[in-house]
Short mmCIF file of N, CA and C in Angstrom, two decimals:
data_model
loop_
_atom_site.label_atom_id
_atom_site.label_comp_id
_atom_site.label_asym_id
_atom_site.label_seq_id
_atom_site.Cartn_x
_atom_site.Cartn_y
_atom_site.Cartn_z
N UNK A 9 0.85 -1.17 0.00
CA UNK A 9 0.00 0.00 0.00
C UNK A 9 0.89 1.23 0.00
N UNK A 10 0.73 1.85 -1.04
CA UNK A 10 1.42 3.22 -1.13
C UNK A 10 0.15 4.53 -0.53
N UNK A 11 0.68 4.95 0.01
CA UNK A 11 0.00 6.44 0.58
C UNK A 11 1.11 7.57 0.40
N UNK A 12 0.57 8.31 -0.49
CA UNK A 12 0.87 9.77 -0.23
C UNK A 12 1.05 10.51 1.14
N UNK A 13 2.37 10.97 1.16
CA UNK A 13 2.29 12.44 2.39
C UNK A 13 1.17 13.39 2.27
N UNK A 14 0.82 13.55 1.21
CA UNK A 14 -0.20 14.85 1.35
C UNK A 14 -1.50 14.26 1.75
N UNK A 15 -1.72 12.70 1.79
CA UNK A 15 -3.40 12.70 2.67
C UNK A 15 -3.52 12.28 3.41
N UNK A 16 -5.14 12.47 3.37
CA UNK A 16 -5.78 12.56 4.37
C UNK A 16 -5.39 12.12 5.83
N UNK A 17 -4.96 10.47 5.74
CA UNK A 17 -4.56 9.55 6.30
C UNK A 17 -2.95 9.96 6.95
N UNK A 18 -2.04 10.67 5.89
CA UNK A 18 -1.10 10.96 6.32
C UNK A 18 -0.88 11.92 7.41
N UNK A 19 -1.83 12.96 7.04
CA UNK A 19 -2.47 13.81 7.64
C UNK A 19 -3.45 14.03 8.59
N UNK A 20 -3.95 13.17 9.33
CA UNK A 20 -4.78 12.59 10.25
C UNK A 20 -3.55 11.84 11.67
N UNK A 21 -2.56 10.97 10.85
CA UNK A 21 -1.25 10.63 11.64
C UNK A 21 -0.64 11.55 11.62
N UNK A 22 -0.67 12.70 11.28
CA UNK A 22 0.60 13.43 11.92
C UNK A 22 -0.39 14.62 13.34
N UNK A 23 -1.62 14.18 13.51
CA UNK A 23 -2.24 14.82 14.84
C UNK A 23 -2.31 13.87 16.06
N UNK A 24 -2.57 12.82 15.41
CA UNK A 24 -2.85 11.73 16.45
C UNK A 24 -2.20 10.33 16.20
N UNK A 25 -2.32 9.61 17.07
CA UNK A 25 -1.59 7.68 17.20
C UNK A 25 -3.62 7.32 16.41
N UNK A 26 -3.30 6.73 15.50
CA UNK A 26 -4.20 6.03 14.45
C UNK A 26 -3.90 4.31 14.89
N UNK A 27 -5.75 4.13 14.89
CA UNK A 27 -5.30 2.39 15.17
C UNK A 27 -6.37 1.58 14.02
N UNK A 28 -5.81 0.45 13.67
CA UNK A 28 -6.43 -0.19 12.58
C UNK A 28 -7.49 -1.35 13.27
N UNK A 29 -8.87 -1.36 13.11
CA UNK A 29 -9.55 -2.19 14.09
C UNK A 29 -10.00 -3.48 13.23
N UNK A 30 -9.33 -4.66 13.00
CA UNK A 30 -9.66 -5.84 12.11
C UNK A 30 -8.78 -6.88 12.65
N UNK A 31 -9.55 -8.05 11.92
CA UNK A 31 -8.94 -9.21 12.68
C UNK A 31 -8.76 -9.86 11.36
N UNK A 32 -8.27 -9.12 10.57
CA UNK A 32 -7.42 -9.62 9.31
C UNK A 32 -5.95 -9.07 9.03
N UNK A 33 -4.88 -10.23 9.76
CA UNK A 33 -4.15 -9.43 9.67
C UNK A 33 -2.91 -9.38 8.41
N UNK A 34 -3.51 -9.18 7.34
CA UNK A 34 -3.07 -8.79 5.89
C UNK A 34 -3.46 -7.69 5.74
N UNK A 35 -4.07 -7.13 6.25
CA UNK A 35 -5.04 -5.89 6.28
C UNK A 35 -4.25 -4.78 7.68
N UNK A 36 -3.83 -5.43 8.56
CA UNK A 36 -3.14 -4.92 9.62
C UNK A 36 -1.67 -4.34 9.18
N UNK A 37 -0.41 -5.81 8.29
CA UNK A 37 0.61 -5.62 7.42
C UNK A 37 0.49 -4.12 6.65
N UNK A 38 -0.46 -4.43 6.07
CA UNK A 38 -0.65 -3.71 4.73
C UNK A 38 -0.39 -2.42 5.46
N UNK A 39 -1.39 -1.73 6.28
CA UNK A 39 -1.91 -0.25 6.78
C UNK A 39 -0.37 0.04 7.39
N UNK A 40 -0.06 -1.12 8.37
CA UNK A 40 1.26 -1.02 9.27
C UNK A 40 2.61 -0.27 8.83
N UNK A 41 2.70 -1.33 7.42
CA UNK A 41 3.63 -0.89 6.67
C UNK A 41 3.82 0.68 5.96
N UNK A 42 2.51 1.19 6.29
CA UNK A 42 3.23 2.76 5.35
C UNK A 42 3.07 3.27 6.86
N UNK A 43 3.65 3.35 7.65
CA UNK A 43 4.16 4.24 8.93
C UNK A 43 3.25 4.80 9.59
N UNK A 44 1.94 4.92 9.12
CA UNK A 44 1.47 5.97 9.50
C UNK A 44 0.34 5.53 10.78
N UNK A 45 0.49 4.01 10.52
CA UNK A 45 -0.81 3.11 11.32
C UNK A 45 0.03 2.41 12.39
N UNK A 46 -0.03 3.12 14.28
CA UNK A 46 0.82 2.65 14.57
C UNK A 46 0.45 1.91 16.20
N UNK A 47 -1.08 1.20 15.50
CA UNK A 47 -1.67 0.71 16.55
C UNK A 47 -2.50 -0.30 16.19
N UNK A 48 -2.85 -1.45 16.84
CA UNK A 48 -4.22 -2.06 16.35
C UNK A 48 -4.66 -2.70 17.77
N UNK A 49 -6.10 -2.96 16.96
CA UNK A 49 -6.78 -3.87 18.41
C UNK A 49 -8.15 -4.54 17.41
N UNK A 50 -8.61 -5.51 17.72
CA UNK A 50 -9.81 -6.41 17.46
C UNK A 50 -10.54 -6.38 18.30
N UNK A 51 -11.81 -7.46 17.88
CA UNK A 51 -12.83 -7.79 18.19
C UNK A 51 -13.74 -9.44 18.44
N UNK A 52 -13.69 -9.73 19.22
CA UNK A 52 -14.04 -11.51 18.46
C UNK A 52 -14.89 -11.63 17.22
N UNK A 53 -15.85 -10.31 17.15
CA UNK A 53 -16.13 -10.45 15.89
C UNK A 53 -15.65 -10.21 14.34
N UNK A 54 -14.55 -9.45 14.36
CA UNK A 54 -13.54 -9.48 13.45
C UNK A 54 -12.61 -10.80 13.62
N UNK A 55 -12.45 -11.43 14.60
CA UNK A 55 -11.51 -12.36 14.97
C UNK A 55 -12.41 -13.75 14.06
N UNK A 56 -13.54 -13.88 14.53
CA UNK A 56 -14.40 -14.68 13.83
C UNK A 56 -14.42 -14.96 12.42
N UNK A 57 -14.85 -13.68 12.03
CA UNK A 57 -14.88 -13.42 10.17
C UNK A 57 -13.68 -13.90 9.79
N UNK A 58 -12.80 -13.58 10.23
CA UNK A 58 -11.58 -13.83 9.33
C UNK A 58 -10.99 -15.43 9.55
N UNK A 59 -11.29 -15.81 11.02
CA UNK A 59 -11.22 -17.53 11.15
C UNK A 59 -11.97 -18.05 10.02
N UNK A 60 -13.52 -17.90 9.50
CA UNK A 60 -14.58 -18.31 8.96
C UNK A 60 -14.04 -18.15 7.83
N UNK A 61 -13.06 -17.40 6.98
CA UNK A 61 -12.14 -17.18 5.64
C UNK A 61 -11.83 -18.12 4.96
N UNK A 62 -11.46 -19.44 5.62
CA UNK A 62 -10.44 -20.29 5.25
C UNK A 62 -9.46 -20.19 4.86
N UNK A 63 -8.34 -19.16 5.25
CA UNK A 63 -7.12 -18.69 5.09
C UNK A 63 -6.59 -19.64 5.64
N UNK A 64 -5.36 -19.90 5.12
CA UNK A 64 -4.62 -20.98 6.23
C UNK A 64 -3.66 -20.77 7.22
N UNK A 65 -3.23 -19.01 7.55
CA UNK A 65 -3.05 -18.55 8.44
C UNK A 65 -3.94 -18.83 9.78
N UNK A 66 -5.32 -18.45 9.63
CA UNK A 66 -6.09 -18.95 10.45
C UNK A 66 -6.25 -19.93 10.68
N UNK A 67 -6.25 -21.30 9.90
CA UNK A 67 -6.42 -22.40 10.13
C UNK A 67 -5.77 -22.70 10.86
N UNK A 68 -4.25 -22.67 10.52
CA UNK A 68 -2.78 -23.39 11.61
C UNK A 68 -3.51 -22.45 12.98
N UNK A 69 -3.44 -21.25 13.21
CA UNK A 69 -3.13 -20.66 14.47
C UNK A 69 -4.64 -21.61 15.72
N UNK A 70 -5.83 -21.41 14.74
CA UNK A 70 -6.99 -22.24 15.26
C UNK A 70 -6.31 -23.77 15.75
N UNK A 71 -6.24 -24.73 14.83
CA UNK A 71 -5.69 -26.05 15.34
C UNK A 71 -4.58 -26.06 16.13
N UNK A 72 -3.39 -25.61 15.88
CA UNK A 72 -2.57 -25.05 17.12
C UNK A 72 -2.86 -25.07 18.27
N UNK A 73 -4.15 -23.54 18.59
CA UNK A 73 -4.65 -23.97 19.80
C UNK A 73 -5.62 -24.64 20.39
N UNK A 74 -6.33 -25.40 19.98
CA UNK A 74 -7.35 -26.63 20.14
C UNK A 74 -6.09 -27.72 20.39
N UNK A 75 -5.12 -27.80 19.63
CA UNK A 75 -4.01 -29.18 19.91
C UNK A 75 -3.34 -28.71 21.23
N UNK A 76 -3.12 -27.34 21.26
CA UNK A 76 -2.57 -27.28 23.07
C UNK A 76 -3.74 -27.07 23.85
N UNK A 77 -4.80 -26.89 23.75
CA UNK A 77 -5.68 -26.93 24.78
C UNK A 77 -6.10 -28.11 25.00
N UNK A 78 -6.46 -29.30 24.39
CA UNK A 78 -6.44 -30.84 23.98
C UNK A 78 -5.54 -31.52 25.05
N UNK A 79 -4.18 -31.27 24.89
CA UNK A 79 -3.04 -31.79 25.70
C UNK A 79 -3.33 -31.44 27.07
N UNK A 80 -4.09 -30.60 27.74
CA UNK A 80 -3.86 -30.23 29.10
C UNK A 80 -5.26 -29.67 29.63
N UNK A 81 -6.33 -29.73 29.17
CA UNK A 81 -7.78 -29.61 29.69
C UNK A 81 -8.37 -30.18 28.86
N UNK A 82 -9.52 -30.71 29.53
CA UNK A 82 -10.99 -31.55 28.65
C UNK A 82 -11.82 -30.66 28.95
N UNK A 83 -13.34 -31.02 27.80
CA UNK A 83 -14.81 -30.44 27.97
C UNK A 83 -14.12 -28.80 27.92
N UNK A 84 -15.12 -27.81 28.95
CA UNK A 84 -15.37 -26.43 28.52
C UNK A 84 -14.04 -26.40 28.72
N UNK A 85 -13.07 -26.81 29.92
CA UNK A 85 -12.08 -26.34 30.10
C UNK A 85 -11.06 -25.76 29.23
N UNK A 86 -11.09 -26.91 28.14
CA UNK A 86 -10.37 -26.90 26.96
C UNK A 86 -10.88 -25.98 25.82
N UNK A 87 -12.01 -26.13 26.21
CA UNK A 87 -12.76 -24.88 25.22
C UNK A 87 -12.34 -23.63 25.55
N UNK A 88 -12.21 -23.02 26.73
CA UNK A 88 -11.90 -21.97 27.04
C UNK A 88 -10.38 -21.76 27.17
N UNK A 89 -9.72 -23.09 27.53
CA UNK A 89 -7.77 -22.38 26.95
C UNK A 89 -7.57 -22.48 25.70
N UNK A 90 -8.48 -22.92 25.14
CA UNK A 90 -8.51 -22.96 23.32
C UNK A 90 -8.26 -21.89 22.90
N UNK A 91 -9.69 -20.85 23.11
CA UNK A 91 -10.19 -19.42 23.22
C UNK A 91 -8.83 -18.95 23.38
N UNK A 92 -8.41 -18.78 24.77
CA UNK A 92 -7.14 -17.45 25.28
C UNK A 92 -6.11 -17.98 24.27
N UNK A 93 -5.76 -19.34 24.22
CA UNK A 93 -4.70 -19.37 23.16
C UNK A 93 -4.73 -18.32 22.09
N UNK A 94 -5.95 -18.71 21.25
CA UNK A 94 -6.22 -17.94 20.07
C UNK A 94 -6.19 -16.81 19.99
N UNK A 95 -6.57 -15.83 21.15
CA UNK A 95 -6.72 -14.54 21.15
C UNK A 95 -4.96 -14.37 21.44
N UNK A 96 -4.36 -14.91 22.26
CA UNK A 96 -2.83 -14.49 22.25
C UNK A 96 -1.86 -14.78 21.51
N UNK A 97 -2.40 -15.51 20.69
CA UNK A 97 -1.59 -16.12 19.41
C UNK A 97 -1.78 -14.72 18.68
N UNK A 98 -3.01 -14.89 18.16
CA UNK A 98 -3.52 -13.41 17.50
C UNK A 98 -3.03 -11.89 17.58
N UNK A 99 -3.01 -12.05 19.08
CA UNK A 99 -2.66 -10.82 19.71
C UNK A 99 -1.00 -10.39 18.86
N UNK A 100 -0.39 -11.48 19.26
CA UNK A 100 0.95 -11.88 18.83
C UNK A 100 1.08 -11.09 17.46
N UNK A 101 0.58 -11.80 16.42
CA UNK A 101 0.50 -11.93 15.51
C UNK A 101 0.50 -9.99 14.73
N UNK A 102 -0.75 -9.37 15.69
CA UNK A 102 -0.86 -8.32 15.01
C UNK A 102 0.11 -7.07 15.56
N UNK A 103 0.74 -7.89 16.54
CA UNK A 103 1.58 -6.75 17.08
C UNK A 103 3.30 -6.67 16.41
N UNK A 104 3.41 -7.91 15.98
CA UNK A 104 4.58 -8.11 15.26
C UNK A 104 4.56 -7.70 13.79
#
């Protein structure tokens, strides 16, 4: 993504810290990369949509954590370190 200095966007970052709110993070890269986007945060419902993609970014990070939550809790338990996995994998993901 190329952006011009002269807009809007460029110009919007040079008043304030700008944050990108999606749980796609090709879409996070993209904005990240022209300097000007120097924050993000999600939503489970952006987190959702973009699992539901069939990207295979999402796929690995999903099975990943279902295979470590698997290894060390059953039933909801596992359901729910499934969950935090995913969101900190994620988290990971968009901050790097």
């Amino acid at each position: 993504l190329t952006v011009s200095p002269s807009s809007q966007l460029a110009q919007l970052a040079g008043m304030t810290t700008l944050s990108i709110d999606t749980g796609d993070l090709t879409v996070v890269k993209e904005f990240a990369s022209t300097g000007y986007i120097t924050d993000a945060t999600t939503n489970p419902l952006f987190v959702s949509q973009a699992g539901l993609s069939g990207d295979p970014t999402y796929t690995a990070m999903v099975d990943e954590a279902v295979a470590y939550a698997k290894q060390r809790e059953s039933g909801d338990a596992a359901v729910s370190l499934a969950c935090d996995r995913l969101a900190v994998k994620l988290g990971r993901e968009i901050v790097n």
